[in-house]
Amino acid sequence: MKPSLALLAGTALCAAAPATADVNIYTTRQPELVQPVMDAFTEATGIAVNLAFVDGGIVERLRAEGARSPADLVMTVDIANLRQIVEADVIQPVESAVLTAAVPAELRSPDNLWFALTERARIVYASKDRVAEGEVTTYEDLASDTWDGRICTRSGVHNYNLALLGAMVAHHGEDYAREWAAGVRENLARKPEGNDRAQVRAIWAGECDISLGNTYYMGQMLEDPEQTEWANSVRIVFPTFENGGTHVNVSGIAMTKAAPNRDEALQLMEFLVSPEAQEIYAQENYEYPVLEEAEVSDIVAGWGSFEPDTADLAEIADQRGVALRIMEEVNFDG
Ligand SMILES: [Fe+2]
Protein backbone atom coordinates (compact mmCIF):
# COMPACT_ATOMS: atom_id res chain seq x y z
CA MET A 1 0.00 0.00 0.00
CA LYS A 2 2.72 2.42 0.91
CA PRO A 3 4.33 2.78 -2.54
CA SER A 4 1.00 3.49 -4.24
CA LEU A 5 0.07 6.05 -1.57
CA ALA A 6 3.32 7.80 -2.18
CA LEU A 7 2.64 7.68 -5.90
CA LEU A 8 -0.84 9.17 -5.39
CA ALA A 9 0.56 11.92 -3.19
CA GLY A 10 3.14 12.69 -5.86
CA THR A 11 0.49 12.85 -8.55
CA ALA A 12 -1.69 15.19 -6.48
CA LEU A 13 1.28 17.48 -5.93
CA CYS A 14 2.00 17.66 -9.61
CA ALA A 15 -1.59 18.41 -10.48
CA ALA A 16 -1.75 21.22 -7.93
CA ALA A 17 1.35 22.98 -9.29
CA PRO A 18 0.59 25.44 -12.08
CA ALA A 19 1.44 23.97 -15.45
CA THR A 20 4.30 25.83 -17.14
CA ALA A 21 3.47 26.58 -20.73
CA ASP A 22 6.03 26.44 -23.52
CA VAL A 23 6.75 29.42 -25.72
CA ASN A 24 6.27 28.80 -29.43
CA ILE A 25 8.23 30.83 -31.97
CA TYR A 26 8.01 31.14 -35.73
CA THR A 27 11.37 32.23 -37.02
CA THR A 28 12.99 32.91 -40.37
CA ARG A 29 16.38 32.69 -38.70
CA GLN A 30 18.42 29.52 -38.84
CA PRO A 31 17.36 27.53 -35.75
CA GLU A 32 20.97 26.77 -34.79
CA LEU A 33 21.65 30.51 -34.49
CA VAL A 34 18.66 31.03 -32.22
CA GLN A 35 18.84 27.86 -30.11
CA PRO A 36 21.70 28.82 -27.74
CA VAL A 37 19.92 31.88 -26.36
CA MET A 38 16.69 29.91 -26.00
CA ASP A 39 18.55 27.24 -24.05
CA ALA A 40 19.80 29.96 -21.71
CA PHE A 41 16.21 31.13 -21.19
CA THR A 42 14.98 27.61 -20.45
CA GLU A 43 17.82 27.11 -18.00
CA ALA A 44 16.97 30.37 -16.21
CA THR A 45 13.20 29.94 -16.09
CA GLY A 46 12.30 26.30 -16.67
CA ILE A 47 10.14 27.41 -19.59
CA ALA A 48 10.67 25.39 -22.75
CA VAL A 49 10.89 27.09 -26.14
CA ASN A 50 9.77 25.50 -29.40
CA LEU A 51 11.28 26.96 -32.56
CA ALA A 52 9.50 26.48 -35.86
CA PHE A 53 11.65 27.50 -38.81
CA VAL A 54 9.40 29.16 -41.38
CA ASP A 55 11.39 30.19 -44.45
CA GLY A 56 9.14 32.87 -45.89
CA GLY A 57 5.36 32.87 -45.61
CA ILE A 58 5.16 33.66 -41.89
CA VAL A 59 2.46 36.24 -42.53
CA GLU A 60 0.39 33.83 -44.62
CA ARG A 61 0.73 31.16 -41.96
CA LEU A 62 -0.31 33.47 -39.12
CA ARG A 63 -3.25 34.72 -41.16
CA ALA A 64 -4.40 31.20 -41.99
CA GLU A 65 -4.15 30.08 -38.38
CA GLY A 66 -5.82 33.21 -37.00
CA ALA A 67 -6.78 33.10 -33.32
CA ARG A 68 -5.93 29.38 -33.20
CA SER A 69 -2.27 29.95 -34.03
CA PRO A 70 0.06 28.14 -31.62
CA ALA A 71 2.73 30.80 -32.22
CA ASP A 72 3.44 33.31 -29.47
CA LEU A 73 6.33 35.14 -31.06
CA VAL A 74 7.81 35.90 -34.46
CA MET A 75 11.54 36.43 -34.99
CA THR A 76 12.75 37.74 -38.31
CA VAL A 77 15.29 40.01 -39.96
CA ASP A 78 15.08 43.25 -41.91
CA ILE A 79 12.81 46.23 -41.49
CA ALA A 80 10.85 45.22 -44.61
CA ASN A 81 9.78 41.94 -43.02
CA LEU A 82 8.93 43.61 -39.72
CA ARG A 83 6.90 46.20 -41.59
CA GLN A 84 5.07 43.47 -43.51
CA ILE A 85 4.08 41.77 -40.25
CA VAL A 86 2.78 45.07 -38.88
CA GLU A 87 0.74 45.74 -42.01
CA ALA A 88 -0.73 42.23 -42.01
CA ASP A 89 -2.16 42.96 -38.55
CA VAL A 90 -1.02 39.63 -37.09
CA ILE A 91 0.90 40.97 -34.07
CA GLN A 92 -0.03 42.83 -30.89
CA PRO A 93 1.65 45.68 -29.02
CA VAL A 94 3.70 44.79 -25.95
CA GLU A 95 3.90 47.30 -23.12
CA SER A 96 7.02 46.59 -21.13
CA ALA A 97 9.24 49.00 -19.24
CA VAL A 98 12.07 46.46 -19.52
CA LEU A 99 11.87 46.40 -23.32
CA THR A 100 11.54 50.14 -23.78
CA ALA A 101 14.46 50.77 -21.42
CA ALA A 102 16.74 48.31 -23.22
CA VAL A 103 15.87 48.97 -26.87
CA PRO A 104 16.57 52.51 -28.14
CA ALA A 105 13.49 54.27 -29.53
CA GLU A 106 14.73 54.20 -33.14
CA LEU A 107 15.10 50.42 -32.90
CA ARG A 108 11.49 49.59 -31.98
CA SER A 109 8.17 50.44 -33.52
CA PRO A 110 6.61 53.63 -32.07
CA ASP A 111 3.55 51.63 -31.05
CA ASN A 112 5.60 48.83 -29.45
CA LEU A 113 4.63 46.27 -32.08
CA TRP A 114 8.18 45.04 -32.65
CA PHE A 115 11.54 45.37 -30.97
CA ALA A 116 14.96 45.03 -32.58
CA LEU A 117 17.25 42.50 -30.89
CA THR A 118 20.37 42.95 -33.00
CA GLU A 119 21.82 45.24 -35.64
CA ARG A 120 23.89 44.52 -38.71
CA ALA A 121 25.60 46.94 -41.06
CA ARG A 122 25.56 46.78 -44.86
CA ILE A 123 29.15 47.40 -45.75
CA VAL A 124 31.78 46.92 -48.43
CA TYR A 125 33.93 43.81 -48.66
CA ALA A 126 37.16 44.98 -50.30
CA SER A 127 39.93 42.91 -51.86
CA LYS A 128 43.02 43.04 -49.66
CA ASP A 129 45.20 42.92 -52.79
CA ARG A 130 43.43 45.23 -55.19
CA VAL A 131 41.80 47.89 -53.05
CA ALA A 132 43.95 50.44 -51.24
CA GLU A 133 43.33 51.58 -47.66
CA GLY A 134 41.08 54.62 -47.84
CA GLU A 135 39.97 53.90 -51.41
CA VAL A 136 36.44 53.03 -50.28
CA THR A 137 34.83 56.15 -48.88
CA THR A 138 31.09 56.75 -49.25
CA TYR A 139 28.11 54.85 -50.63
CA GLU A 140 27.64 57.75 -53.05
CA ASP A 141 31.16 57.18 -54.44
CA LEU A 142 30.28 53.60 -55.47
CA ALA A 143 28.61 55.18 -58.52
CA SER A 144 31.80 57.02 -59.55
CA ASP A 145 34.23 55.97 -62.30
CA THR A 146 36.71 54.74 -59.68
CA TRP A 147 34.69 51.55 -59.46
CA ASP A 148 34.08 50.91 -63.13
CA GLY A 149 33.81 47.14 -63.64
CA ARG A 150 34.92 46.44 -60.07
CA ILE A 151 31.69 45.89 -58.08
CA CYS A 152 29.78 42.68 -57.34
CA THR A 153 26.45 42.49 -55.55
CA ARG A 154 23.44 40.28 -55.09
CA SER A 155 20.14 41.26 -56.72
CA GLY A 156 19.17 44.90 -56.53
CA VAL A 157 15.67 43.93 -55.47
CA HIS A 158 16.77 41.88 -52.47
CA ASN A 159 15.52 43.46 -49.23
CA TYR A 160 19.07 44.27 -48.13
CA ASN A 161 19.78 46.35 -51.24
CA LEU A 162 16.32 47.89 -51.27
CA ALA A 163 16.88 49.12 -47.72
CA LEU A 164 20.26 50.61 -48.71
CA LEU A 165 18.68 52.33 -51.70
CA GLY A 166 15.75 53.43 -49.50
CA ALA A 167 18.30 55.08 -47.22
CA MET A 168 19.85 56.78 -50.28
CA VAL A 169 16.37 58.13 -51.15
CA ALA A 170 15.95 59.30 -47.55
CA HIS A 171 19.28 61.17 -47.71
CA HIS A 172 19.21 62.66 -51.21
CA GLY A 173 15.76 62.24 -52.74
CA GLU A 174 14.45 60.00 -55.47
CA ASP A 175 16.17 61.57 -58.50
CA TYR A 176 19.62 61.39 -56.97
CA ALA A 177 18.97 57.82 -55.81
CA ARG A 178 17.95 56.79 -59.34
CA GLU A 179 21.14 58.23 -60.82
CA TRP A 180 23.15 56.52 -58.11
CA ALA A 181 21.57 53.13 -58.75
CA ALA A 182 22.17 53.54 -62.49
CA GLY A 183 25.80 54.48 -61.76
CA VAL A 184 26.39 51.46 -59.55
CA ARG A 185 24.81 49.24 -62.20
CA GLU A 186 27.28 50.68 -64.75
CA ASN A 187 30.11 49.74 -62.43
CA LEU A 188 29.09 46.11 -61.92
CA ALA A 189 31.64 43.50 -62.92
CA ARG A 190 28.86 41.00 -63.66
CA LYS A 191 25.10 40.67 -63.47
CA PRO A 192 23.83 40.40 -59.89
CA GLU A 193 23.62 36.74 -58.87
CA GLY A 194 23.94 34.69 -55.70
CA ASN A 195 23.92 35.80 -52.07
CA ASP A 196 26.24 38.16 -50.19
CA ARG A 197 28.86 35.47 -49.65
CA ALA A 198 28.91 34.58 -53.35
CA GLN A 199 30.13 38.13 -54.02
CA VAL A 200 33.07 37.69 -51.66
CA ARG A 201 33.85 34.44 -53.42
CA ALA A 202 33.89 36.43 -56.68
CA ILE A 203 36.40 38.87 -55.16
CA TRP A 204 38.54 35.93 -54.06
CA ALA A 205 38.31 34.54 -57.61
CA GLY A 206 39.40 37.89 -59.08
CA GLU A 207 36.08 38.73 -60.78
CA CYS A 208 35.60 41.99 -58.90
CA ASP A 209 37.35 44.12 -56.29
CA ILE A 210 34.56 45.11 -53.91
CA SER A 211 31.10 43.87 -53.01
CA LEU A 212 28.14 44.94 -50.93
CA GLY A 213 27.37 42.66 -48.02
CA ASN A 214 26.14 42.44 -44.45
CA THR A 215 28.73 42.35 -41.70
CA TYR A 216 27.80 39.01 -40.10
CA TYR A 217 28.63 37.05 -43.25
CA MET A 218 32.32 37.64 -42.50
CA GLY A 219 31.87 35.68 -39.28
CA GLN A 220 29.89 32.96 -41.04
CA MET A 221 32.51 32.59 -43.79
CA LEU A 222 35.31 32.32 -41.25
CA GLU A 223 33.40 29.50 -39.56
CA ASP A 224 33.00 27.52 -42.77
CA PRO A 225 36.21 25.76 -43.88
CA GLU A 226 35.15 26.07 -47.54
CA GLN A 227 34.68 29.81 -47.24
CA THR A 228 37.56 30.80 -44.97
CA GLU A 229 39.78 31.62 -47.94
CA TRP A 230 37.11 33.90 -49.38
CA ALA A 231 36.86 35.72 -46.06
CA ASN A 232 40.62 36.06 -45.79
CA SER A 233 40.88 37.63 -49.25
CA VAL A 234 38.87 40.69 -48.15
CA ARG A 235 38.56 43.21 -45.38
CA ILE A 236 35.46 44.94 -44.12
CA VAL A 237 35.19 48.65 -44.85
CA PHE A 238 32.42 50.74 -43.34
CA PRO A 239 31.34 53.29 -45.96
CA THR A 240 29.16 56.20 -44.88
CA PHE A 241 26.63 58.42 -46.55
CA GLU A 242 28.12 61.83 -47.38
CA ASN A 243 25.68 63.34 -44.92
CA GLY A 244 25.32 60.42 -42.53
CA GLY A 245 26.80 57.19 -41.23
CA THR A 246 26.96 53.51 -42.13
CA HIS A 247 23.73 51.84 -43.21
CA VAL A 248 22.32 49.49 -40.58
CA ASN A 249 19.34 47.17 -40.41
CA VAL A 250 17.96 44.97 -37.66
CA SER A 251 16.69 41.59 -36.60
CA GLY A 252 13.64 41.78 -34.37
CA ILE A 253 10.88 40.12 -32.43
CA ALA A 254 7.12 40.61 -32.13
CA MET A 255 4.25 38.98 -30.24
CA THR A 256 1.50 37.41 -32.32
CA LYS A 257 -2.10 38.46 -31.86
CA ALA A 258 -3.03 34.89 -30.94
CA ALA A 259 -0.17 34.37 -28.41
CA PRO A 260 -1.66 31.53 -26.37
CA ASN A 261 1.18 31.77 -23.83
CA ARG A 262 1.36 35.52 -23.48
CA ASP A 263 2.96 35.73 -20.03
CA GLU A 264 5.75 33.31 -20.83
CA ALA A 265 6.31 34.96 -24.20
CA LEU A 266 6.69 38.35 -22.54
CA GLN A 267 9.14 36.83 -20.08
CA LEU A 268 11.18 35.58 -23.03
CA MET A 269 11.10 38.95 -24.83
CA GLU A 270 12.39 40.65 -21.70
CA PHE A 271 15.05 37.99 -21.24
CA LEU A 272 16.25 38.56 -24.81
CA VAL A 273 17.22 42.15 -24.02
CA SER A 274 19.11 41.23 -20.84
CA PRO A 275 22.91 41.65 -21.00
CA GLU A 276 23.42 37.88 -20.83
CA ALA A 277 21.02 37.07 -23.66
CA GLN A 278 22.11 40.00 -25.81
CA GLU A 279 25.69 38.79 -25.71
CA ILE A 280 24.84 35.17 -26.45
CA TYR A 281 22.51 36.05 -29.30
CA ALA A 282 24.63 38.75 -30.94
CA GLN A 283 27.83 36.74 -30.58
CA GLU A 284 26.25 33.61 -32.04
CA ASN A 285 25.12 35.61 -35.07
CA TYR A 286 28.15 37.94 -35.40
CA GLU A 287 25.75 40.85 -35.03
CA TYR A 288 25.66 43.96 -32.87
CA PRO A 289 23.54 43.83 -29.71
CA VAL A 290 20.92 46.58 -29.31
CA LEU A 291 21.64 46.82 -25.60
CA GLU A 292 24.33 49.44 -25.09
CA GLU A 293 26.22 47.60 -22.36
CA ALA A 294 26.29 44.20 -24.09
CA GLU A 295 29.55 43.32 -25.81
CA VAL A 296 30.16 42.17 -29.36
CA SER A 297 32.25 39.08 -30.04
CA ASP A 298 36.03 39.43 -30.47
CA ILE A 299 35.68 38.70 -34.17
CA VAL A 300 33.10 41.45 -34.64
CA ALA A 301 35.15 43.87 -32.54
CA GLY A 302 38.10 43.15 -34.83
CA TRP A 303 36.26 44.68 -37.80
CA GLY A 304 36.51 48.10 -36.17
CA SER A 305 33.90 50.58 -35.09
CA PHE A 306 31.52 52.67 -37.13
CA GLU A 307 28.97 55.42 -36.85
CA PRO A 308 25.46 54.10 -37.63
CA ASP A 309 23.52 56.13 -40.16
CA THR A 310 21.03 58.75 -39.05
CA ALA A 311 18.21 57.87 -41.49
CA ASP A 312 15.64 56.04 -39.42
CA LEU A 313 14.38 52.58 -40.21
CA ALA A 314 10.74 53.63 -40.45
CA GLU A 315 11.61 56.10 -43.20
CA ILE A 316 13.74 53.52 -44.99
CA ALA A 317 10.81 51.11 -44.87
CA ASP A 318 8.55 53.87 -46.22
CA GLN A 319 10.85 54.22 -49.23
CA ARG A 320 10.83 50.54 -50.13
CA GLY A 321 8.28 50.98 -52.93
CA VAL A 322 10.26 53.85 -54.45
CA ALA A 323 13.49 51.84 -54.18
CA LEU A 324 11.89 48.85 -55.89
CA ARG A 325 10.65 51.03 -58.75
CA ILE A 326 14.10 52.61 -59.19
CA MET A 327 15.81 49.20 -59.35
CA GLU A 328 13.35 48.19 -62.07
CA GLU A 329 13.71 51.48 -63.96
CA VAL A 330 17.49 51.25 -64.10
CA ASN A 331 17.23 47.54 -64.92
CA PHE A 332 19.71 46.84 -62.13
CA ASP A 333 19.63 43.06 -62.45
CA GLY A 334 19.35 43.02 -66.26
FE1 LIG B 1 21.34 37.61 -44.32
CSV table of C-alpha atoms in Angstrom, one decimal, residues 29 74-78 82 114-118 250-254 281:
chain,number,residue,atom,x,y,z
A,29,ARG,CA,16.4,32.7,-38.7
A,74,VAL,CA,7.8,35.9,-34.5
A,75,MET,CA,11.5,36.4,-35.0
A,76,THR,CA,12.7,37.7,-38.3
A,77,VAL,CA,15.3,40.0,-40.0
A,78,ASP,CA,15.1,43.2,-41.9
A,82,LEU,CA,8.9,43.6,-39.7
A,114,TRP,CA,8.2,45.0,-32.7
A,115,PHE,CA,11.5,45.4,-31.0
A,116,ALA,CA,15.0,45.0,-32.6
A,117,LEU,CA,17.2,42.5,-30.9
A,118,THR,CA,20.4,42.9,-33.0
A,250,VAL,CA,18.0,45.0,-37.7
A,251,SER,CA,16.7,41.6,-36.6
A,252,GLY,CA,13.6,41.8,-34.4
A,253,ILE,CA,10.9,40.1,-32.4
A,254,ALA,CA,7.1,40.6,-32.1
A,281,TYR,CA,22.5,36.0,-29.3
